[in-house]
PDB file of C-alpha atoms in Angstrom:
ATOM      1  CA  MET A  40       0.000   0.000   0.000  1.00 50.00           C
ATOM      2  CA  ASN A  41       1.477   3.356  -0.972  1.00 51.00           C
ATOM      3  CA  LYS A  42       1.643   6.440   1.257  1.00 49.00           C
ATOM      4  CA  ILE A  43      -1.260   8.195  -0.479  1.00 48.00           C
ATOM      5  CA  SER A  44      -3.547   5.215   0.162  1.00 43.00           C
ATOM      6  CA  GLN A  45      -2.472   5.117   3.801  1.00 45.00           C
ATOM      7  CA  ILE A  46      -3.200   8.840   4.204  1.00 43.00           C
ATOM      8  CA  ILE A  47      -6.642   8.480   2.589  1.00 43.00           C
ATOM      9  CA  ILE A  48      -7.502   5.575   4.891  1.00 44.00           C
ATOM     10  CA  LEU A  49      -6.355   7.609   7.911  1.00 40.00           C
ATOM     11  CA  ILE A  50      -8.452  10.612   6.846  1.00 43.00           C
ATOM     12  CA  VAL A  51     -11.544   8.446   6.314  1.00 40.00           C
ATOM     13  CA  PHE A  52     -10.989   6.829   9.725  1.00 40.00           C
ATOM     14  CA  LEU A  53     -10.625  10.192  11.463  1.00 43.00           C
ATOM     15  CA  LEU A  54     -13.668  11.649   9.716  1.00 41.00           C
ATOM     16  CA  SER A  55     -15.840   8.650  10.560  1.00 40.00           C
ATOM     17  CA  ASN A  56     -14.737   8.818  14.198  1.00 41.00           C
ATOM     18  CA  ASN A  57     -15.489  12.547  14.293  1.00 41.00           C
ATOM     19  CA  LEU A  58     -18.974  11.996  12.832  1.00 38.00           C
ATOM     20  CA  ASN A  59     -19.631   9.203  15.314  1.00 37.00           C
ATOM     21  CA  ALA A  60     -18.507  11.469  18.146  1.00 39.00           C
ATOM     22  CA  GLN A  61     -21.236  13.927  17.238  1.00 39.00           C
ATOM     23  CA  ASN A  62     -24.257  11.565  17.219  1.00 39.00           C
ATOM     24  CA  ASN A  63     -26.512  10.880  20.176  1.00 39.00           C
ATOM     25  CA  SER A  64     -25.556   7.235  20.695  1.00 40.00           C
ATOM     26  CA  THR A  65     -21.999   7.962  21.785  1.00 41.00           C
ATOM     27  CA  LYS A  66     -20.961   9.957  24.817  1.00 46.00           C
ATOM     28  CA  TYR A  67     -17.665  11.344  23.504  1.00 50.00           C
ATOM     29  CA  PHE A  68     -17.020  14.906  22.351  1.00 52.00           C
ATOM     30  CA  ASN A  69     -13.996  16.795  21.004  1.00 54.00           C
ATOM     31  CA  LEU A  70     -12.783  20.063  22.499  1.00 61.00           C
ATOM     32  CA  CYS A  71      -9.349  21.571  21.982  1.00 54.00           C
ATOM     33  CA  ASP A  72      -7.930  18.367  20.488  1.00 54.00           C
ATOM     34  CA  THR A  73      -9.025  16.354  23.521  1.00 59.00           C
ATOM     35  CA  VAL A  74     -11.713  13.682  23.725  1.00 65.00           C
ATOM     36  CA  PHE A  75     -14.243  14.135  26.521  1.00 69.00           C
ATOM     37  CA  SER A  76     -16.997  11.880  27.775  1.00 79.00           C
ATOM     38  CA  VAL A  77     -19.933  12.476  30.084  1.00 85.00           C
ATOM     39  CA  GLY A  78     -18.502  13.128  33.545  1.00 82.00           C
ATOM     40  CA  ASP A  79     -15.206  14.569  32.308  1.00 80.00           C
ATOM     41  CA  THR A  80     -14.008  18.045  33.293  1.00 82.00           C
ATOM     42  CA  TYR A  81     -12.298  20.722  31.192  1.00 79.00           C
ATOM     43  CA  PHE A  82     -10.308  23.418  33.021  1.00 78.00           C
ATOM     44  CA  PHE A  83     -10.281  27.080  31.980  1.00 74.00           C
ATOM     45  CA  PRO A  84      -6.806  27.913  33.327  1.00 61.00           C
ATOM     46  CA  GLU A  85      -6.529  31.279  31.588  1.00 61.00           C
ATOM     47  CA  ILE A  86      -9.451  32.930  33.390  1.00 63.00           C
ATOM     48  CA  ILE A  87      -7.815  35.212  35.940  1.00 56.00           C
ATOM     49  CA  TYR A  88      -9.864  36.943  38.594  1.00 57.00           C
ATOM     50  CA  GLU A  89      -9.145  40.291  40.124  1.00 52.00           C
ATOM     51  CA  SER A  90     -11.332  41.245  43.055  1.00 46.00           C
ATOM     52  CA  PHE A  91     -14.891  40.402  41.955  1.00 45.00           C
ATOM     53  CA  ARG A  92     -14.480  41.046  38.222  1.00 53.00           C
ATOM     54  CA  VAL A  93     -13.009  38.948  35.502  1.00 53.00           C
ATOM     55  CA  LYS A  94      -9.841  40.353  33.936  1.00 53.00           C
ATOM     56  CA  ASN A  95      -9.263  39.588  30.222  1.00 54.00           C
ATOM     57  CA  PRO A  96     -12.942  38.694  29.913  1.00 59.00           C
ATOM     58  CA  PHE A  97     -13.700  35.175  28.828  1.00 68.00           C
ATOM     59  CA  LYS A  98     -11.219  34.744  25.953  1.00 69.00           C
ATOM     60  CA  PRO A  99     -10.583  31.115  27.005  1.00 71.00           C
ATOM     61  CA  LEU A 100     -14.269  30.396  26.426  1.00 80.00           C
ATOM     62  CA  ASP A 101     -14.124  30.827  22.633  1.00 81.00           C
ATOM     63  CA  SER A 102     -13.437  27.119  22.064  1.00 81.00           C
ATOM     64  CA  VAL A 103     -16.097  26.203  24.643  1.00 86.00           C
ATOM     65  CA  ILE A 104     -18.690  28.246  22.741  1.00 88.00           C
ATOM     66  CA  VAL A 105     -17.811  26.470  19.484  1.00 86.00           C
ATOM     67  CA  PHE A 106     -17.899  23.106  21.277  1.00 86.00           C
ATOM     68  CA  LEU A 107     -21.337  23.798  22.779  1.00 89.00           C
ATOM     69  CA  GLN A 108     -22.679  25.062  19.441  1.00 90.00           C
ATOM     70  CA  LYS A 109     -21.484  21.895  17.676  1.00 86.00           C
ATOM     71  CA  ASN A 110     -22.932  19.656  20.415  1.00 86.00           C
ATOM     72  CA  PRO A 111     -26.396  21.158  21.081  1.00 90.00           C
ATOM     73  CA  LYS A 112     -27.695  18.196  23.103  1.00 90.00           C
ATOM     74  CA  ILE A 113     -25.217  18.232  25.967  1.00 90.00           C
ATOM     75  CA  VAL A 114     -25.707  19.834  29.365  1.00 95.00           C
ATOM     76  CA  VAL A 115     -22.700  21.148  31.285  1.00 95.00           C
ATOM     77  CA  GLU A 116     -21.888  22.410  34.733  1.00 96.00           C
ATOM     78  CA  ILE A 117     -19.747  25.527  34.948  1.00 94.00           C
ATOM     79  CA  SER A 118     -18.024  25.451  38.313  1.00 93.00           C
ATOM     80  CA  VAL A 119     -15.668  27.850  40.015  1.00 91.00           C
ATOM     81  CA  HIS A 120     -13.404  27.087  42.955  1.00 90.00           C
ATOM     82  CA  THR A 121     -11.496  29.435  45.231  1.00 88.00           C
ATOM     83  CA  ASP A 122      -8.436  29.006  47.388  1.00 86.00           C
ATOM     84  CA  LEU A 123      -8.507  28.374  51.130  1.00 83.00           C
ATOM     85  CA  ARG A 124      -7.938  31.929  52.342  1.00 81.00           C
ATOM     86  CA  GLU A 125     -10.701  33.657  54.247  1.00 78.00           C
ATOM     87  CA  ILE A 126     -12.244  36.716  52.584  1.00 75.00           C
ATOM     88  CA  PRO A 127     -14.853  39.305  53.718  1.00 64.00           C
ATOM     89  CA  MET A 128     -17.629  37.689  51.664  1.00 75.00           C
ATOM     90  CA  THR A 129     -17.575  33.923  51.656  1.00 86.00           C
ATOM     91  CA  ASN A 130     -15.610  31.851  49.172  1.00 86.00           C
ATOM     92  CA  ASP A 131     -18.879  30.079  48.331  1.00 87.00           C
ATOM     93  CA  THR A 132     -20.550  33.381  47.445  1.00 89.00           C
ATOM     94  CA  LEU A 133     -17.583  34.582  45.422  1.00 87.00           C
ATOM     95  CA  SER A 134     -17.261  31.349  43.446  1.00 90.00           C
ATOM     96  CA  LYS A 135     -21.015  31.249  42.722  1.00 93.00           C
ATOM     97  CA  TYR A 136     -20.864  34.867  41.517  1.00 89.00           C
ATOM     98  CA  ARG A 137     -18.019  34.008  39.153  1.00 88.00           C
ATOM     99  CA  ALA A 138     -19.764  30.862  37.841  1.00 92.00           C
ATOM    100  CA  ASP A 139     -22.954  32.870  37.230  1.00 93.00           C
ATOM    101  CA  ASN A 140     -20.947  35.438  35.244  1.00 89.00           C
ATOM    102  CA  ILE A 141     -19.434  32.747  33.020  1.00 90.00           C
ATOM    103  CA  VAL A 142     -22.886  31.269  32.383  1.00 94.00           C
ATOM    104  CA  LYS A 143     -24.299  34.729  31.582  1.00 92.00           C
ATOM    105  CA  TYR A 144     -21.498  35.222  29.080  1.00 89.00           C
ATOM    106  CA  LEU A 145     -22.173  31.857  27.399  1.00 92.00           C
ATOM    107  CA  ILE A 146     -25.878  32.704  27.190  1.00 95.00           C
ATOM    108  CA  SER A 147     -25.013  36.076  25.626  1.00 92.00           C
ATOM    109  CA  LYS A 148     -23.158  34.117  22.922  1.00 92.00           C
ATOM    110  CA  GLY A 149     -26.249  32.066  22.071  1.00 95.00           C
ATOM    111  CA  ILE A 150     -25.922  29.013  24.298  1.00 96.00           C
ATOM    112  CA  GLU A 151     -29.306  28.016  25.750  1.00 97.00           C
ATOM    113  CA  SER A 152     -29.589  28.579  29.494  1.00 97.00           C
ATOM    114  CA  ARG A 153     -31.231  25.145  30.029  1.00 97.00           C
ATOM    115  CA  ARG A 154     -27.895  23.554  29.020  1.00 97.00           C
ATOM    116  CA  LEU A 155     -25.825  25.440  31.618  1.00 97.00           C
ATOM    117  CA  ILE A 156     -25.677  24.938  35.368  1.00 97.00           C
ATOM    118  CA  ALA A 157     -23.577  27.339  37.458  1.00 97.00           C
ATOM    119  CA  GLU A 158     -21.988  26.049  40.675  1.00 96.00           C
ATOM    120  CA  GLY A 159     -19.742  27.817  43.141  1.00 94.00           C
ATOM    121  CA  TYR A 160     -17.809  25.356  45.272  1.00 92.00           C
ATOM    122  CA  GLY A 161     -15.619  27.833  47.128  1.00 90.00           C
ATOM    123  CA  SER A 162     -12.755  25.876  48.667  1.00 88.00           C
ATOM    124  CA  LYS A 163     -14.798  22.716  49.302  1.00 91.00           C
ATOM    125  CA  LYS A 164     -13.216  20.554  46.592  1.00 91.00           C
ATOM    126  CA  THR A 165      -9.494  20.009  47.007  1.00 92.00           C
ATOM    127  CA  ARG A 166      -7.526  20.171  43.782  1.00 92.00           C
ATOM    128  CA  CYS A 167      -5.191  17.264  43.152  1.00 94.00           C
ATOM    129  CA  LEU A 168      -2.860  18.067  40.287  1.00 93.00           C
ATOM    130  CA  GLU A 169      -3.207  15.883  37.215  1.00 89.00           C
ATOM    131  CA  LYS A 170       0.183  16.995  35.882  1.00 92.00           C
ATOM    132  CA  ASP A 171       3.253  18.942  37.032  1.00 94.00           C
ATOM    133  CA  TYR A 172       2.520  22.663  37.402  1.00 91.00           C
ATOM    134  CA  VAL A 173       4.856  25.616  37.693  1.00 92.00           C
ATOM    135  CA  SER A 174       3.160  28.506  39.452  1.00 90.00           C
ATOM    136  CA  VAL A 175       4.738  31.958  39.486  1.00 88.00           C
ATOM    137  CA  TYR A 176       4.349  34.422  42.335  1.00 90.00           C
ATOM    138  CA  ASN A 177       6.363  37.643  42.773  1.00 91.00           C
ATOM    139  CA  GLY A 178       8.625  36.556  39.934  1.00 92.00           C
ATOM    140  CA  ASN A 179       9.549  33.267  41.605  1.00 93.00           C
ATOM    141  CA  LYS A 180       8.675  29.902  40.055  1.00 94.00           C
ATOM    142  CA  TYR A 181       7.424  27.053  42.205  1.00 95.00           C
ATOM    143  CA  LEU A 182       7.026  23.482  40.977  1.00 95.00           C
ATOM    144  CA  PHE A 183       4.063  21.491  42.222  1.00 96.00           C
ATOM    145  CA  PRO A 184       4.386  17.875  41.031  1.00 96.00           C
ATOM    146  CA  LYS A 185       1.662  15.698  39.572  1.00 96.00           C
ATOM    147  CA  GLY A 186      -0.400  14.072  42.309  1.00 96.00           C
ATOM    148  CA  THR A 187       0.001  16.935  44.779  1.00 96.00           C
ATOM    149  CA  CYS A 188      -3.268  17.579  46.634  1.00 96.00           C
ATOM    150  CA  LEU A 189      -3.533  21.230  47.590  1.00 95.00           C
ATOM    151  CA  THR A 190      -5.118  20.720  50.998  1.00 94.00           C
ATOM    152  CA  ARG A 191      -5.076  23.303  53.774  1.00 92.00           C
ATOM    153  CA  ASP A 192      -2.399  21.311  55.648  1.00 94.00           C
ATOM    154  CA  TYR A 193      -0.217  20.999  52.542  1.00 96.00           C
ATOM    155  CA  ILE A 194      -0.343  24.746  51.833  1.00 95.00           C
ATOM    156  CA  ILE A 195       0.174  25.783  55.479  1.00 93.00           C
ATOM    157  CA  ASN A 196       3.324  23.626  55.646  1.00 96.00           C
ATOM    158  CA  LEU A 197       4.981  25.212  52.594  1.00 95.00           C
ATOM    159  CA  LEU A 198       8.183  27.075  53.410  1.00 91.00           C
ATOM    160  CA  SER A 199       7.555  30.627  52.238  1.00 94.00           C
ATOM    161  CA  LYS A 200       4.630  33.024  51.961  1.00 94.00           C
ATOM    162  CA  ASP A 201       5.267  33.322  48.203  1.00 94.00           C
ATOM    163  CA  GLU A 202       5.164  29.551  47.744  1.00 95.00           C
ATOM    164  CA  LYS A 203       1.882  29.447  49.683  1.00 93.00           C
ATOM    165  CA  GLU A 204       0.467  32.156  47.408  1.00 92.00           C
ATOM    166  CA  ALA A 205       1.622  30.222  44.335  1.00 93.00           C
ATOM    167  CA  ALA A 206      -0.156  27.100  45.636  1.00 93.00           C
ATOM    168  CA  CYS A 207      -3.313  29.089  46.406  1.00 91.00           C
ATOM    169  CA  SER A 208      -3.353  30.399  42.841  1.00 88.00           C
ATOM    170  CA  LEU A 209      -3.636  26.793  41.616  1.00 91.00           C
ATOM    171  CA  CYS A 210      -6.695  26.258  43.808  1.00 90.00           C
ATOM    172  CA  ASN A 211      -8.531  29.091  42.030  1.00 87.00           C
ATOM    173  CA  ARG A 212     -10.021  27.529  38.928  1.00 88.00           C
ATOM    174  CA  SER A 213     -12.979  27.498  36.591  1.00 88.00           C
ATOM    175  CA  GLU A 214     -14.166  24.271  35.013  1.00 89.00           C
ATOM    176  CA  MET A 215     -16.748  22.816  32.672  1.00 91.00           C
ATOM    177  CA  LYS A 216     -18.051  19.331  33.457  1.00 92.00           C
ATOM    178  CA  ILE A 217     -20.095  17.429  30.892  1.00 91.00           C
ATOM    179  CA  LEU A 218     -23.182  16.259  32.791  1.00 94.00           C
ATOM    180  CA  LYS A 219     -25.403  14.534  30.239  1.00 91.00           C
ATOM    181  CA  ILE A 220     -26.820  14.288  26.744  1.00 85.00           C
ATOM    182  CA  GLU A 221     -30.434  15.433  26.429  1.00 83.00           C
TER     183      GLU A 221
END
């Protein structure tokens, strides 16, 4: 078999898999070159919060909007988590406010509200790192290895204030979880 035939077979295979991924009988979806299934979570690491407003509003959501438009039968949860530090309002209130704002933005881009559920978890769900992360704080880089669970005890026992801040920044996150197919 020559190279052209092999390439054609590969293209047909990829196209057929992509078409199958879009029908109702399968539970897999493509987003940002990753395959997701019902129950999987996609992180929005680029959303950075400053006080109670989003800075660099929602640019990371462009691919999510396309994904939701191409898969009109799925329902997702948009969740936001905060770090462990105490704040004047509660972390639960702050995270719910942020999740609501993301959902409002998605609705403003044409995604039906019935497909979006906003949840604010505050600091209730510990983040365990699924890969190595380098977090920067005050110009210093801190490595947090895969498998690290950013619990209160773990963060409190870090050596410096800057390293603790770098760990807290990894706790702050926004996510999309695929809940079901309607």
